[in-house]
Each structure stands twice: as C-alpha cells, then as structure tokens.
Amino acid sequence: MKEPHLADVADYLFMSESQLSKLMSRNNSDLFKEVMQICISNLLFGKTI
C-alpha cells in the first residue's frame, strides 16, 4: 500500500496543502493521528466520509 501524497489528502479534506501540513506539525496528539489514519485509509480505499 502506497502512502498518499499530502496534496491528495488535503484535497480530500477540502483544505490547502499548507493548512494540512501546519495542522499536522502543530497537532501531534494520538487522536489527531487516528483521525488522519482514518481519512488516509478512506482516501486509499475510495470511501467517502
């Protein structure tokens, strides 16, 4: 399974890439990582929220 590009994840979340990278660097909580993981796996498997 390949890692999605930050830009793809950002598009999926309707955010700009810079917003997403700021959020990721600022927020290192487990909950945030878990939410990102769900978003990424949904993106990879083509599911919608």
mmCIF file of C-alpha atoms in Angstrom, residues 15-49:
data_model
loop_
_atom_site.group_PDB
_atom_site.id
_atom_site.type_symbol
_atom_site.label_atom_id
_atom_site.label_comp_id
_atom_site.label_asym_id
_atom_site.label_seq_id
_atom_site.Cartn_x
_atom_site.Cartn_y
_atom_site.Cartn_z
ATOM 1 C CA MET A 15 -8.020 22.033 2.837
ATOM 2 C CA SER A 16 -4.993 23.582 1.269
ATOM 3 C CA GLU A 17 -1.765 21.622 1.494
ATOM 4 C CA SER A 18 -0.174 24.299 3.695
ATOM 5 C CA GLN A 19 -3.118 24.241 6.119
ATOM 6 C CA LEU A 20 -2.830 20.487 6.372
ATOM 7 C CA SER A 21 0.918 20.461 6.969
ATOM 8 C CA LYS A 22 0.576 23.190 9.624
ATOM 9 C CA LEU A 23 -2.146 21.168 11.304
ATOM 10 C CA MET A 24 -0.044 18.012 11.168
ATOM 11 C CA SER A 25 3.057 19.659 12.600
ATOM 12 C CA ARG A 26 1.158 21.530 15.304
ATOM 13 C CA ASN A 27 -1.085 18.687 16.347
ATOM 14 C CA ASN A 28 0.711 15.538 17.353
ATOM 15 C CA SER A 29 -1.956 14.088 19.593
ATOM 16 C CA ASP A 30 -2.923 10.436 19.256
ATOM 17 C CA LEU A 31 -6.492 11.386 18.435
ATOM 18 C CA PHE A 32 -5.349 13.575 15.580
ATOM 19 C CA LYS A 33 -3.132 10.797 14.217
ATOM 20 C CA GLU A 34 -6.042 8.380 14.453
ATOM 21 C CA VAL A 35 -8.348 10.750 12.562
ATOM 22 C CA MET A 36 -5.677 11.259 9.895
ATOM 23 C CA GLN A 37 -5.252 7.497 9.595
ATOM 24 C CA ILE A 38 -8.989 7.060 9.015
ATOM 25 C CA CYS A 39 -9.001 9.840 6.423
ATOM 26 C CA ILE A 40 -5.977 8.349 4.671
ATOM 27 C CA SER A 41 -7.388 4.837 4.585
ATOM 28 C CA ASN A 42 -10.730 6.157 3.326
ATOM 29 C CA LEU A 43 -8.834 8.023 0.635
ATOM 30 C CA LEU A 44 -6.836 4.938 -0.330
ATOM 31 C CA PHE A 45 -9.869 2.693 -0.492
ATOM 32 C CA GLY A 46 -12.023 5.281 -2.242
ATOM 33 C CA LYS A 47 -14.607 5.574 0.507
ATOM 34 C CA THR A 48 -16.407 8.778 1.312
ATOM 35 C CA ILE A 49 -16.950 10.109 4.802
#
